[in-house]
Amino acid sequence: MAGTLGKRGKAGAGAALLGLVLLLSACVPGPPEPSPRPSPGTTSPGPAPSGPPSPTAAPSPGETVHFTAQGDIGISSGARKVLDVVAGLQPQFNLALGDFAYKAGFEQEFCDMVTGRLGGEFPYQLLTGNHESDGRDGDIGKYVQCLPNRMPGLQGEYGTQWRMDVPEQNPVVRFILVSPGIDFADGQPLDYSRDSERWRWTVDAIDDAKSRNIAWTVVGMHTPCLSVGNYDCQAGQEFTNMLIEKKVDLVLSGHDHVYQRTHQLATGANCRELVPASFTAGCLADTGSSMTQGSGTVFATVGVGGVGLYNVKTDDPEMRYFASTSGKNQDPALGTLDVTATPEELAARFVPADGYTFTDTFTLRRG
């Protein structure tokens, strides 16, 4: 029995020694595990971004869409003041409605001014104006290189004719940006005449938005048609009436260096068509600041992004179409239009730059 007990004792001691070895080996650190690789389409975590959200923070389905819009910007202190307003509002993106540096060879300086105030990844979405469309005072091709599209799902020719839905999935707003009424290479305008390819592209984009039940349709173009500033109907009478007939909710433009916002306008039994340089009371669908979607179209020119202002011509026959105006001789202000949209409401306000006081507000609500 003593021998049996001795063997068991040796076996027990051996087992204890083996356990001690295993325990010690477990305490020795092994090689470090590699850091997890990001999934495709994502980036490694970094410092929290400053300023407005980057395109990766585009609005999610059901969220409020928040954007700013202005044109006729320049590279002066006025332009920087307006960019500071945009930075303070922190929109999800900005629509730049044409006429940027006003000088050939200053494209990069303009882009640096924008990114210096809004951040290198902020979606500062471009539409050409007449000062960069034909290359004489700048080149839209160079602008789109240094301020490229940063919004998902954009279709078309960025900088000239494009569309996007925001948010990309279950969108609240369709944006349609077009370029009627300005010259391009060799002094030739793009063809937006009735039933042309670009006319049909615009009509199809509007109709598609309505067929998909997107709540709001916003069209942007550099040139307005109705104006109490310096210019006549450069966007084209037929094209403008088509936008009204299609019940586009909001049409944004620049070009005239004033702020001007129409009442809600409509065509029908009391207004066969809108005729520039005249006034027809039957074209006024709603003259209040709170309007119902589907009753007509609101046109807003925001040509006050930083350059010198034009006078408002108060004796212009079209003046009675306008609910609010601002220019060199009347409540002068540089600034931006600030717009928020939900599935039920589109609300806009003019926000002046530092040193100015003029403002304007209007709202469209779904009936």
CSV table of C-alpha atoms in Angstrom, one decimal:
chain,number,residue,atom,x,y,z
A,1,MET,CA,0.0,0.0,0.0
A,2,ALA,CA,2.9,2.2,0.8
A,3,GLY,CA,4.2,1.7,-2.8
A,4,THR,CA,0.8,2.5,-4.3
A,5,LEU,CA,0.6,5.7,-2.2
A,6,GLY,CA,4.2,6.6,-3.3
A,7,LYS,CA,3.3,6.4,-7.0
A,8,ARG,CA,0.2,8.5,-6.4
A,9,GLY,CA,2.2,11.0,-4.6
A,10,LYS,CA,4.7,11.3,-7.5
A,11,ALA,CA,1.8,11.5,-10.0
A,12,GLY,CA,0.2,14.3,-7.9
A,13,ALA,CA,3.5,16.2,-7.7
A,14,GLY,CA,3.9,15.9,-11.4
A,15,ALA,CA,0.4,17.2,-12.1
A,16,ALA,CA,1.0,20.2,-9.8
A,17,LEU,CA,4.3,21.0,-11.6
A,18,LEU,CA,2.6,20.9,-15.0
A,19,GLY,CA,-0.2,23.2,-13.8
A,20,LEU,CA,2.4,25.7,-12.5
A,21,VAL,CA,4.2,25.7,-15.9
A,22,LEU,CA,0.9,26.2,-17.8
A,23,LEU,CA,0.0,29.1,-15.4
A,24,LEU,CA,3.3,30.8,-15.9
A,25,SER,CA,3.1,30.5,-19.7
A,26,ALA,CA,-0.3,32.1,-19.8
A,27,CYS,CA,1.1,35.2,-18.1
A,28,VAL,CA,3.7,35.7,-20.9
A,29,PRO,CA,2.3,38.3,-23.4
A,30,GLY,CA,1.9,37.1,-27.0
A,31,PRO,CA,2.3,39.3,-30.1
A,32,PRO,CA,-0.1,42.2,-30.3
A,33,GLU,CA,-3.2,41.7,-32.4
A,34,PRO,CA,-3.5,43.9,-35.5
A,35,SER,CA,-5.8,46.8,-35.4
A,36,PRO,CA,-9.2,46.1,-37.1
A,37,ARG,CA,-9.3,47.2,-40.7
A,38,PRO,CA,-12.2,49.5,-41.6
A,39,SER,CA,-15.0,48.2,-43.7
A,40,PRO,CA,-15.1,49.3,-47.4
A,41,GLY,CA,-16.4,52.8,-47.7
A,42,THR,CA,-15.5,53.8,-44.2
A,43,THR,CA,-12.6,55.7,-42.8
A,44,SER,CA,-10.6,55.3,-39.6
A,45,PRO,CA,-11.8,57.3,-36.7
A,46,GLY,CA,-10.1,60.7,-36.3
A,47,PRO,CA,-10.6,64.0,-34.6
A,48,ALA,CA,-14.2,65.3,-34.5
A,49,PRO,CA,-14.7,67.6,-37.5
A,50,SER,CA,-15.2,71.3,-36.9
A,51,GLY,CA,-17.7,73.5,-38.7
A,52,PRO,CA,-20.5,72.2,-40.9
A,53,PRO,CA,-21.0,68.5,-41.4
A,54,SER,CA,-19.0,66.6,-44.0
A,55,PRO,CA,-20.9,64.7,-46.8
A,56,THR,CA,-20.6,61.5,-44.7
A,57,ALA,CA,-23.0,63.3,-42.3
A,58,ALA,CA,-25.6,63.9,-45.0
A,59,PRO,CA,-29.2,63.9,-43.6
A,60,SER,CA,-30.7,60.5,-42.9
A,61,PRO,CA,-34.2,59.5,-44.1
A,62,GLY,CA,-36.8,61.5,-42.1
A,63,GLU,CA,-34.4,64.2,-41.0
A,64,THR,CA,-34.8,67.9,-41.7
A,65,VAL,CA,-32.9,69.1,-44.8
A,66,HIS,CA,-31.0,72.3,-44.1
A,67,PHE,CA,-29.2,74.3,-46.8
A,68,THR,CA,-28.1,77.8,-47.7
A,69,ALA,CA,-28.1,79.4,-51.1
A,70,GLN,CA,-26.6,82.6,-52.7
A,71,GLY,CA,-24.9,83.7,-55.9
A,72,ASP,CA,-22.7,86.5,-57.1
A,73,ILE,CA,-19.9,86.1,-54.5
A,74,GLY,CA,-16.5,87.6,-55.5
A,75,ILE,CA,-13.4,87.4,-53.3
A,76,SER,CA,-13.8,90.6,-51.3
A,77,SER,CA,-14.5,91.2,-47.6
A,78,GLY,CA,-18.2,91.1,-48.4
A,79,ALA,CA,-17.9,87.5,-49.7
A,80,ARG,CA,-16.0,86.5,-46.6
A,81,LYS,CA,-18.7,88.1,-44.4
A,82,VAL,CA,-21.4,86.0,-46.2
A,83,LEU,CA,-19.3,82.8,-45.8
A,84,ASP,CA,-19.0,83.6,-42.1
A,85,VAL,CA,-22.8,83.7,-41.9
A,86,VAL,CA,-23.0,80.3,-43.7
A,87,ALA,CA,-20.5,78.8,-41.3
A,88,GLY,CA,-22.4,80.1,-38.4
A,89,LEU,CA,-25.7,78.6,-39.7
A,90,GLN,CA,-24.0,75.2,-40.1
A,91,PRO,CA,-26.2,73.9,-43.0
A,92,GLN,CA,-25.7,70.4,-44.4
A,93,PHE,CA,-24.7,72.0,-47.8
A,94,ASN,CA,-24.7,75.2,-49.7
A,95,LEU,CA,-25.9,76.0,-53.2
A,96,ALA,CA,-23.5,78.5,-54.9
A,97,LEU,CA,-25.7,79.9,-57.7
A,98,GLY,CA,-22.9,81.2,-60.0
A,99,ASP,CA,-20.5,84.1,-60.5
A,100,PHE,CA,-17.6,83.3,-58.2
A,101,ALA,CA,-14.3,85.2,-58.4
A,102,TYR,CA,-15.2,87.4,-61.4
A,103,LYS,CA,-11.6,87.2,-62.5
A,104,ALA,CA,-9.8,84.6,-64.7
A,105,GLY,CA,-7.0,82.8,-63.0
A,106,PHE,CA,-8.4,83.3,-59.5
A,107,GLU,CA,-10.2,80.0,-59.3
A,108,GLN,CA,-7.9,78.5,-56.6
A,109,GLU,CA,-8.0,81.7,-54.6
A,110,PHE,CA,-11.8,81.6,-54.5
A,111,CYS,CA,-11.7,77.9,-53.5
A,112,ASP,CA,-9.2,78.6,-50.8
A,113,MET,CA,-11.4,81.3,-49.4
A,114,VAL,CA,-14.4,79.0,-49.3
A,115,THR,CA,-12.6,76.0,-47.7
A,116,GLY,CA,-10.8,78.3,-45.3
A,117,ARG,CA,-14.1,79.4,-43.8
A,118,LEU,CA,-16.3,76.3,-44.3
A,119,GLY,CA,-13.8,73.4,-44.2
A,120,GLY,CA,-12.2,71.3,-47.0
A,121,GLU,CA,-14.9,68.7,-46.9
A,122,PHE,CA,-18.0,70.9,-46.7
A,123,PRO,CA,-20.4,70.4,-49.6
A,124,TYR,CA,-20.2,73.8,-51.4
A,125,GLN,CA,-22.2,72.8,-54.4
A,126,LEU,CA,-21.5,74.7,-57.6
A,127,LEU,CA,-23.7,76.0,-60.5
A,128,THR,CA,-22.0,78.1,-63.1
A,129,GLY,CA,-22.8,81.7,-63.7
A,130,ASN,CA,-22.0,83.8,-66.8
A,131,HIS,CA,-18.7,84.9,-65.4
A,132,GLU,CA,-17.2,81.4,-65.5
A,133,SER,CA,-19.3,79.6,-68.1
A,134,ASP,CA,-17.5,80.9,-71.2
A,135,GLY,CA,-14.0,81.2,-69.7
A,136,ARG,CA,-13.5,84.9,-70.0
A,137,ASP,CA,-13.7,85.7,-66.3
A,138,GLY,CA,-12.9,82.2,-65.0
A,139,ASP,CA,-13.4,78.6,-65.9
A,140,ILE,CA,-16.2,76.5,-64.3
A,141,GLY,CA,-14.1,73.4,-65.1
A,142,LYS,CA,-11.3,74.6,-62.7
A,143,TYR,CA,-13.9,75.5,-60.0
A,144,VAL,CA,-15.3,72.0,-60.0
A,145,GLN,CA,-11.8,70.6,-59.6
A,146,CYS,CA,-11.1,72.6,-56.4
A,147,LEU,CA,-14.6,72.5,-55.1
A,148,PRO,CA,-15.8,69.1,-56.2
A,149,ASN,CA,-19.2,67.5,-55.6
A,150,ARG,CA,-19.4,66.2,-52.1
A,151,MET,CA,-23.1,65.1,-52.0
A,152,PRO,CA,-24.1,61.4,-52.6
A,153,GLY,CA,-26.2,60.4,-55.5
A,154,LEU,CA,-25.7,63.4,-57.7
A,155,GLN,CA,-26.6,62.9,-61.4
A,156,GLY,CA,-25.7,64.9,-64.4
A,157,GLU,CA,-22.9,67.3,-65.2
A,158,TYR,CA,-21.8,68.8,-61.9
A,159,GLY,CA,-21.4,72.6,-62.2
A,160,THR,CA,-23.6,73.0,-65.3
A,161,GLN,CA,-26.7,70.8,-65.1
A,162,TRP,CA,-27.3,68.3,-62.3
A,163,ARG,CA,-29.8,66.9,-59.8
A,164,MET,CA,-29.7,65.3,-56.4
A,165,ASP,CA,-32.2,64.0,-53.9
A,166,VAL,CA,-31.7,64.8,-50.2
A,167,PRO,CA,-31.5,62.5,-48.3
A,168,GLU,CA,-30.4,60.1,-51.0
A,169,GLN,CA,-32.8,57.4,-49.6
A,170,ASN,CA,-36.4,58.4,-48.9
A,171,PRO,CA,-35.7,62.0,-50.0
A,172,VAL,CA,-37.5,65.1,-48.7
A,173,VAL,CA,-36.2,67.5,-51.4
A,174,ARG,CA,-35.2,67.1,-55.1
A,175,PHE,CA,-32.8,69.7,-56.3
A,176,ILE,CA,-32.6,70.4,-60.0
A,177,LEU,CA,-29.8,72.8,-61.2
A,178,VAL,CA,-29.8,74.1,-64.7
A,179,SER,CA,-28.1,76.8,-66.9
A,180,PRO,CA,-30.5,78.6,-69.2
A,181,GLY,CA,-29.7,82.1,-70.5
A,182,ILE,CA,-25.9,82.2,-70.3
A,183,ASP,CA,-23.2,81.8,-72.8
A,184,PHE,CA,-20.7,78.9,-72.9
A,185,ALA,CA,-17.8,78.2,-75.2
A,186,ASP,CA,-17.7,80.3,-78.4
A,187,GLY,CA,-20.4,82.6,-77.0
A,188,GLN,CA,-23.1,79.9,-77.5
A,189,PRO,CA,-25.9,79.4,-74.9
A,190,LEU,CA,-27.1,75.9,-73.9
A,191,ASP,CA,-30.4,75.0,-75.6
A,192,TYR,CA,-33.3,75.1,-73.1
A,193,SER,CA,-35.9,75.9,-75.7
A,194,ARG,CA,-39.2,73.9,-75.7
A,195,ASP,CA,-38.8,70.2,-76.3
A,196,SER,CA,-35.0,70.5,-76.6
A,197,GLU,CA,-32.9,67.8,-74.9
A,198,ARG,CA,-32.2,70.0,-71.8
A,199,TRP,CA,-35.8,71.1,-71.6
A,200,ARG,CA,-36.9,67.4,-71.5
A,201,TRP,CA,-34.2,66.6,-69.0
A,202,THR,CA,-35.5,69.3,-66.7
A,203,VAL,CA,-39.2,68.2,-67.2
A,204,ASP,CA,-38.3,64.6,-66.6
A,205,ALA,CA,-36.5,65.4,-63.4
A,206,ILE,CA,-39.5,67.4,-62.1
A,207,ASP,CA,-42.0,64.7,-63.1
A,208,ASP,CA,-39.9,61.9,-61.6
A,209,ALA,CA,-39.8,63.7,-58.3
A,210,LYS,CA,-43.6,64.0,-58.2
A,211,SER,CA,-44.1,60.4,-59.3
A,212,ARG,CA,-41.8,59.3,-56.4
A,213,ASN,CA,-43.8,61.5,-54.0
A,214,ILE,CA,-40.7,63.6,-53.0
A,215,ALA,CA,-42.2,66.3,-50.8
A,216,TRP,CA,-40.4,69.4,-52.3
A,217,THR,CA,-38.9,70.3,-55.7
A,218,VAL,CA,-36.3,73.1,-55.8
A,219,VAL,CA,-34.9,74.4,-59.1
A,220,GLY,CA,-31.7,76.5,-59.1
A,221,MET,CA,-30.4,78.5,-62.1
A,222,HIS,CA,-28.1,81.5,-62.3
A,223,THR,CA,-30.4,83.8,-64.3
A,224,PRO,CA,-33.9,84.8,-63.2
A,225,CYS,CA,-36.7,85.7,-65.5
A,226,LEU,CA,-38.7,88.1,-63.3
A,227,SER,CA,-36.5,90.9,-61.8
A,228,VAL,CA,-36.6,94.4,-60.6
A,229,GLY,CA,-32.8,94.7,-60.8
A,230,ASN,CA,-30.7,95.3,-63.9
A,231,TYR,CA,-31.7,92.4,-66.2
A,232,ASP,CA,-34.7,91.2,-68.2
A,233,CYS,CA,-35.9,87.6,-68.6
A,234,GLN,CA,-32.7,85.9,-69.5
A,235,ALA,CA,-33.8,82.5,-68.2
A,236,GLY,CA,-36.5,82.4,-70.9
A,237,GLN,CA,-40.2,83.1,-70.8
A,238,GLU,CA,-41.3,79.6,-71.9
A,239,PHE,CA,-38.9,77.8,-69.6
A,240,THR,CA,-40.1,80.0,-66.6
A,241,ASN,CA,-43.7,79.3,-67.4
A,242,MET,CA,-43.0,75.6,-67.7
A,243,LEU,CA,-41.6,75.6,-64.1
A,244,ILE,CA,-44.8,77.3,-62.9
A,245,GLU,CA,-47.0,74.9,-64.8
A,246,LYS,CA,-45.1,72.0,-63.3
A,247,LYS,CA,-45.7,73.4,-59.8
A,248,VAL,CA,-42.1,73.6,-58.8
A,249,ASP,CA,-42.2,74.8,-55.2
A,250,LEU,CA,-39.1,77.1,-55.1
A,251,VAL,CA,-36.9,78.5,-57.9
A,252,LEU,CA,-33.6,80.0,-56.8
A,253,SER,CA,-31.3,82.3,-58.9
A,254,GLY,CA,-28.6,84.9,-58.7
A,255,HIS,CA,-27.2,87.1,-61.5
A,256,ASP,CA,-29.1,90.3,-60.5
A,257,HIS,CA,-27.2,91.8,-57.5
A,258,VAL,CA,-30.4,92.2,-55.4
A,259,TYR,CA,-32.5,90.1,-53.1
A,260,GLN,CA,-36.0,89.6,-54.5
A,261,ARG,CA,-38.7,87.1,-53.6
A,262,THR,CA,-42.0,86.8,-55.4
A,263,HIS,CA,-45.4,86.0,-54.1
A,264,GLN,CA,-46.6,82.5,-55.0
A,265,LEU,CA,-47.3,82.6,-58.8
A,266,ALA,CA,-49.5,80.4,-60.8
A,267,THR,CA,-51.0,80.1,-64.3
A,268,GLY,CA,-54.5,79.0,-65.1
A,269,ALA,CA,-57.9,80.5,-66.0
A,270,ASN,CA,-56.9,84.0,-64.7
A,271,CYS,CA,-53.4,83.9,-66.0
A,272,ARG,CA,-52.8,82.1,-69.3
A,273,GLU,CA,-49.0,82.7,-69.0
A,274,LEU,CA,-46.6,84.9,-67.1
A,275,VAL,CA,-45.4,87.7,-69.4
A,276,PRO,CA,-42.2,89.5,-68.4
A,277,ALA,CA,-42.1,93.3,-68.2
A,278,SER,CA,-45.8,93.4,-67.4
A,279,PHE,CA,-48.1,92.5,-64.5
A,280,THR,CA,-51.2,90.3,-64.4
A,281,ALA,CA,-53.0,90.2,-61.1
A,282,GLY,CA,-54.5,86.8,-62.0
A,283,CYS,CA,-51.0,85.3,-61.8
A,284,LEU,CA,-50.9,85.9,-58.0
A,285,ALA,CA,-51.9,82.7,-56.3
A,286,ASP,CA,-51.1,83.7,-52.7
A,287,THR,CA,-49.6,87.0,-51.4
A,288,GLY,CA,-49.1,85.9,-47.8
A,289,SER,CA,-45.9,84.8,-46.1
A,290,SER,CA,-47.3,81.4,-45.3
A,291,MET,CA,-48.4,79.6,-48.4
A,292,THR,CA,-49.8,76.2,-49.4
A,293,GLN,CA,-47.9,73.8,-51.6
A,294,GLY,CA,-49.4,73.2,-55.0
A,295,SER,CA,-51.0,76.6,-55.3
A,296,GLY,CA,-48.0,78.1,-57.2
A,297,THR,CA,-44.3,78.7,-57.4
A,298,VAL,CA,-42.1,81.1,-55.4
A,299,PHE,CA,-39.1,82.7,-57.2
A,300,ALA,CA,-36.2,84.0,-55.0
A,301,THR,CA,-33.1,85.8,-56.4
A,302,VAL,CA,-30.2,85.8,-53.9
A,303,GLY,CA,-27.6,87.7,-55.9
A,304,VAL,CA,-26.1,89.2,-52.8
A,305,GLY,CA,-23.3,86.8,-51.9
A,306,GLY,CA,-20.6,89.4,-51.6
A,307,VAL,CA,-20.3,91.7,-54.6
A,308,GLY,CA,-21.6,95.2,-55.1
A,309,LEU,CA,-25.4,95.7,-55.1
A,310,TYR,CA,-27.7,97.0,-57.8
A,311,ASN,CA,-30.6,99.3,-57.4
A,312,VAL,CA,-34.2,98.0,-57.0
A,313,LYS,CA,-36.3,99.6,-59.8
A,314,THR,CA,-39.5,100.3,-57.9
A,315,ASP,CA,-41.3,101.5,-61.1
A,316,ASP,CA,-40.8,98.2,-62.9
A,317,PRO,CA,-44.2,96.7,-63.8
A,318,GLU,CA,-43.0,93.4,-62.4
A,319,MET,CA,-42.6,95.0,-58.9
A,320,ARG,CA,-46.1,93.9,-57.9
A,321,TYR,CA,-45.1,90.3,-58.3
A,322,PHE,CA,-42.6,90.7,-55.5
A,323,ALA,CA,-43.3,90.3,-51.8
A,324,SER,CA,-39.8,91.4,-50.6
A,325,THR,CA,-36.9,93.2,-52.2
A,326,SER,CA,-33.5,94.6,-51.2
A,327,GLY,CA,-30.9,96.5,-53.2
A,328,LYS,CA,-28.4,99.3,-53.1
A,329,ASN,CA,-31.1,102.0,-52.9
A,330,GLN,CA,-33.5,100.0,-50.7
A,331,ASP,CA,-32.7,98.1,-47.5
A,332,PRO,CA,-29.2,97.1,-48.8
A,333,ALA,CA,-27.9,93.8,-47.5
A,334,LEU,CA,-25.4,91.1,-48.4
A,335,GLY,CA,-26.3,87.7,-47.0
A,336,THR,CA,-27.7,84.2,-47.7
A,337,LEU,CA,-31.0,82.4,-48.0
A,338,ASP,CA,-31.3,79.8,-45.2
A,339,VAL,CA,-33.8,77.0,-45.9
A,340,THR,CA,-35.0,74.1,-43.8
A,341,ALA,CA,-37.4,71.4,-45.2
A,342,THR,CA,-39.3,68.6,-43.5
A,343,PRO,CA,-41.9,66.3,-45.2
A,344,GLU,CA,-44.5,68.8,-44.1
A,345,GLU,CA,-42.9,72.2,-44.4
A,346,LEU,CA,-40.4,74.3,-46.3
A,347,ALA,CA,-39.3,77.4,-44.3
A,348,ALA,CA,-36.9,80.0,-45.6
A,349,ARG,CA,-35.4,83.2,-44.3
A,350,PHE,CA,-32.9,85.7,-45.5
A,351,VAL,CA,-30.0,86.1,-43.1
A,352,PRO,CA,-28.0,89.3,-43.5
A,353,ALA,CA,-24.2,89.5,-43.1
A,354,ASP,CA,-22.6,91.4,-40.3
A,355,GLY,CA,-23.5,95.2,-40.6
A,356,TYR,CA,-26.8,94.7,-42.4
A,357,THR,CA,-30.3,94.4,-41.0
A,358,PHE,CA,-32.7,93.5,-43.9
A,359,THR,CA,-34.4,90.1,-43.5
A,360,ASP,CA,-37.3,88.2,-45.1
A,361,THR,CA,-39.2,85.0,-44.1
A,362,PHE,CA,-41.6,82.8,-45.9
A,363,THR,CA,-43.1,79.3,-45.5
A,364,LEU,CA,-44.6,76.7,-47.7
A,365,ARG,CA,-46.8,74.0,-46.1
A,366,ARG,CA,-48.2,70.8,-47.6
A,367,GLY,CA,-52.0,70.9,-47.8
